[in-house]
């Protein structure tokens, strides 16, 4: 095996492992970011203190970051959503006109029909699905992509904690041009 082939294999393995990459059942370790794992307790998740909320223009007032969003997203924590989305960012970008990575760019995803982002090769399950993305649909998807839409190719195990899903969704809403109806 050449050095180039070895490097490609390592990068692919790292990318797949970032999204859960196996067919094994979800475990707390699989859905908890590395920063939340306690090395002294064999992978037991630990609570971390919330970080100060930030935006591209600087720190945000926690009470206004998600103002106008429906609950539970209006009261979600921006810093938590941003931190947890780091797992997602190995496969998804959020910026308008951003790249398609292992997964589609998520900018403008809300109120867009599932499986229709130009430039991404969706699984048959997503191509055949008949719904538009809403925060509520994304919540069900993030809880367990495999159970929500069997046959999709996303290898992410899911986010079992409702508060963490709400934070991720609120962060994605704030970064992808979501406008409340």
Coordinates of C-alpha atoms in Angstrom, one line a residue:
X1 CA 0.0 0.0 0.0
X2 CA 1.4 3.4 -0.9
X3 CA 1.7 6.3 1.5
X4 CA -1.1 8.2 -0.4
X5 CA -3.4 5.2 -0.2
X6 CA -2.7 4.8 3.5
X7 CA -3.4 8.5 4.2
X8 CA -6.7 8.3 2.3
X9 CA -7.7 5.2 4.3
X10 CA -6.9 6.9 7.6
X11 CA -8.9 10.1 6.6
X12 CA -11.9 8.0 5.6
X13 CA -11.8 6.0 8.8
X14 CA -11.6 9.2 10.9
X15 CA -14.5 10.7 9.0
X16 CA -16.7 7.7 9.4
X17 CA -15.9 7.3 13.1
X18 CA -16.8 10.9 13.7
X19 CA -20.4 10.1 12.7
X20 CA -20.7 6.8 14.6
X21 CA -19.5 4.7 11.6
X22 CA -20.6 1.3 12.7
X23 CA -23.8 -0.7 12.8
X24 CA -23.3 -1.4 16.5
X25 CA -26.1 -0.2 18.8
X26 CA -25.7 3.3 20.2
X27 CA -23.9 3.6 23.5
X28 CA -23.5 6.7 25.7
X29 CA -19.8 6.9 24.5
X30 CA -21.0 6.9 20.8
X31 CA -23.3 9.9 21.3
X32 CA -21.2 11.9 23.8
X33 CA -18.6 14.3 22.5
X34 CA -15.0 13.5 23.5
X35 CA -14.8 16.6 25.6
X36 CA -17.5 15.2 27.8
X37 CA -15.9 11.9 28.6
X38 CA -14.3 11.3 31.9
X39 CA -11.0 9.4 31.5
X40 CA -11.1 8.2 35.1
X41 CA -14.5 6.6 34.9
X42 CA -14.1 4.4 31.7
X43 CA -16.0 6.6 29.3
X44 CA -18.8 7.7 31.6
X45 CA -20.3 11.0 30.3
X46 CA -19.8 13.9 32.7
X47 CA -21.6 17.2 32.8
X48 CA -19.6 20.2 31.7
X49 CA -20.1 23.8 32.5
X50 CA -21.7 25.8 29.8
X51 CA -19.3 28.0 27.8
X52 CA -20.0 31.7 27.2
X53 CA -22.2 32.0 24.1
X54 CA -20.4 33.5 21.0
X55 CA -21.4 34.5 17.6
X56 CA -19.4 35.5 14.6
X57 CA -19.6 39.1 15.8
X58 CA -18.6 38.2 19.4
X59 CA -20.3 37.1 22.6
X60 CA -24.1 36.9 22.5
X61 CA -26.7 37.8 25.1
X62 CA -28.0 34.4 26.1
X63 CA -31.6 35.7 26.4
X64 CA -31.7 37.0 22.8
X65 CA -29.6 34.5 20.8
X66 CA -32.7 32.4 19.8
X67 CA -35.3 35.1 20.3
X68 CA -38.3 34.5 18.1
X69 CA -37.6 30.7 17.8
X70 CA -40.4 28.4 19.0
X71 CA -39.8 26.5 22.3
X72 CA -37.8 24.5 23.2
X73 CA -35.3 26.1 20.8
X74 CA -35.8 29.7 22.1
X75 CA -34.5 28.7 25.5
X76 CA -31.7 26.4 24.3
X77 CA -28.1 27.2 25.0
X78 CA -26.1 28.5 22.0
X79 CA -22.7 27.5 23.4
X80 CA -23.9 23.9 24.0
X81 CA -25.4 23.7 20.5
X82 CA -22.2 25.1 18.9
X83 CA -20.0 22.7 20.9
X84 CA -22.2 19.6 20.1
X85 CA -22.4 20.6 16.4
X86 CA -18.7 20.1 16.2
X87 CA -19.4 16.4 15.8
X88 CA -21.7 17.1 12.9
X89 CA -19.2 19.5 11.3
X90 CA -17.0 16.7 10.1
X91 CA -19.8 15.8 7.6
X92 CA -21.9 19.0 7.3
X93 CA -21.3 22.6 6.7
X94 CA -23.7 25.4 7.7
X95 CA -22.6 28.4 5.6
X96 CA -24.5 29.7 2.6
X97 CA -22.8 28.3 -0.5
X98 CA -20.6 26.1 1.8
X99 CA -19.2 22.8 0.6
X100 CA -20.9 19.5 0.5
X101 CA -18.8 17.2 2.6
X102 CA -19.7 13.6 3.5
X103 CA -23.2 15.0 4.1
X104 CA -25.0 17.9 2.5
X105 CA -24.6 21.5 3.4
X106 CA -27.4 22.4 5.8
X107 CA -27.8 26.1 5.0
X108 CA -31.5 26.8 4.2
X109 CA -32.5 23.2 5.2
X110 CA -35.7 24.2 7.1
X111 CA -38.8 24.1 4.9
X112 CA -36.8 22.4 2.2
X113 CA -38.0 19.0 0.9
X114 CA -35.9 16.2 2.3
X115 CA -33.3 14.7 -0.1
X116 CA -33.3 17.7 -2.5
X117 CA -30.1 19.7 -1.8
X118 CA -28.4 20.1 -5.1
X119 CA -25.0 18.5 -5.4
X120 CA -25.5 15.7 -2.9
X121 CA -26.1 12.0 -3.8
X122 CA -28.9 11.0 -1.3
X123 CA -29.8 7.5 -0.4
X124 CA -33.0 6.0 -2.0
X125 CA -34.7 6.3 1.4
X126 CA -34.2 10.1 1.5
X127 CA -35.0 10.5 -2.2
X128 CA -38.3 8.7 -1.7
X129 CA -39.2 10.5 1.6
X130 CA -42.0 13.0 1.4
X131 CA -41.6 15.7 4.0
X132 CA -40.0 19.1 4.5
X133 CA -37.4 19.6 7.2
X134 CA -38.7 21.4 10.3
X135 CA -37.1 21.7 13.7
X136 CA -39.5 18.9 14.9
X137 CA -38.5 16.6 12.0
X138 CA -34.8 17.3 12.7
X139 CA -35.4 16.5 16.4
X140 CA -36.8 13.0 15.5
X141 CA -33.9 12.5 13.0
X142 CA -31.2 13.4 15.5
X143 CA -32.7 11.1 18.1
X144 CA -32.0 8.1 15.9
X145 CA -31.5 8.6 12.1
X146 CA -31.7 4.8 11.5
X147 CA -35.1 4.5 13.2
X148 CA -36.5 7.8 11.9
X149 CA -35.9 6.8 8.2
X150 CA -34.7 3.2 7.7
X151 CA -32.4 2.8 4.8
X152 CA -30.6 6.2 5.0
X153 CA -26.8 6.1 4.8
X154 CA -26.1 8.4 7.8
X155 CA -24.0 6.3 10.1
X156 CA -24.5 8.6 13.2
X157 CA -26.0 6.8 16.2
X158 CA -28.1 9.7 17.4
X159 CA -28.3 12.1 20.3
X160 CA -30.4 10.5 23.1
X161 CA -30.7 13.7 25.3
X162 CA -33.6 15.9 24.4
X163 CA -31.9 19.1 25.7
X164 CA -28.8 18.4 23.7
X165 CA -30.9 17.9 20.5
X166 CA -32.7 21.2 21.2
X167 CA -29.4 23.0 21.6
X168 CA -28.0 21.5 18.3
X169 CA -31.2 22.3 16.4
X170 CA -31.3 25.9 17.8
X171 CA -27.7 26.4 16.8
X172 CA -28.4 25.0 13.3
X173 CA -31.5 27.2 13.0
X174 CA -29.4 30.3 14.0
X175 CA -26.6 29.5 11.5
X176 CA -28.6 28.4 8.4
X177 CA -31.0 31.3 7.7
X178 CA -34.0 29.9 9.6
X179 CA -36.9 32.4 9.8
X180 CA -39.8 31.7 12.2
X181 CA -43.1 31.2 10.4

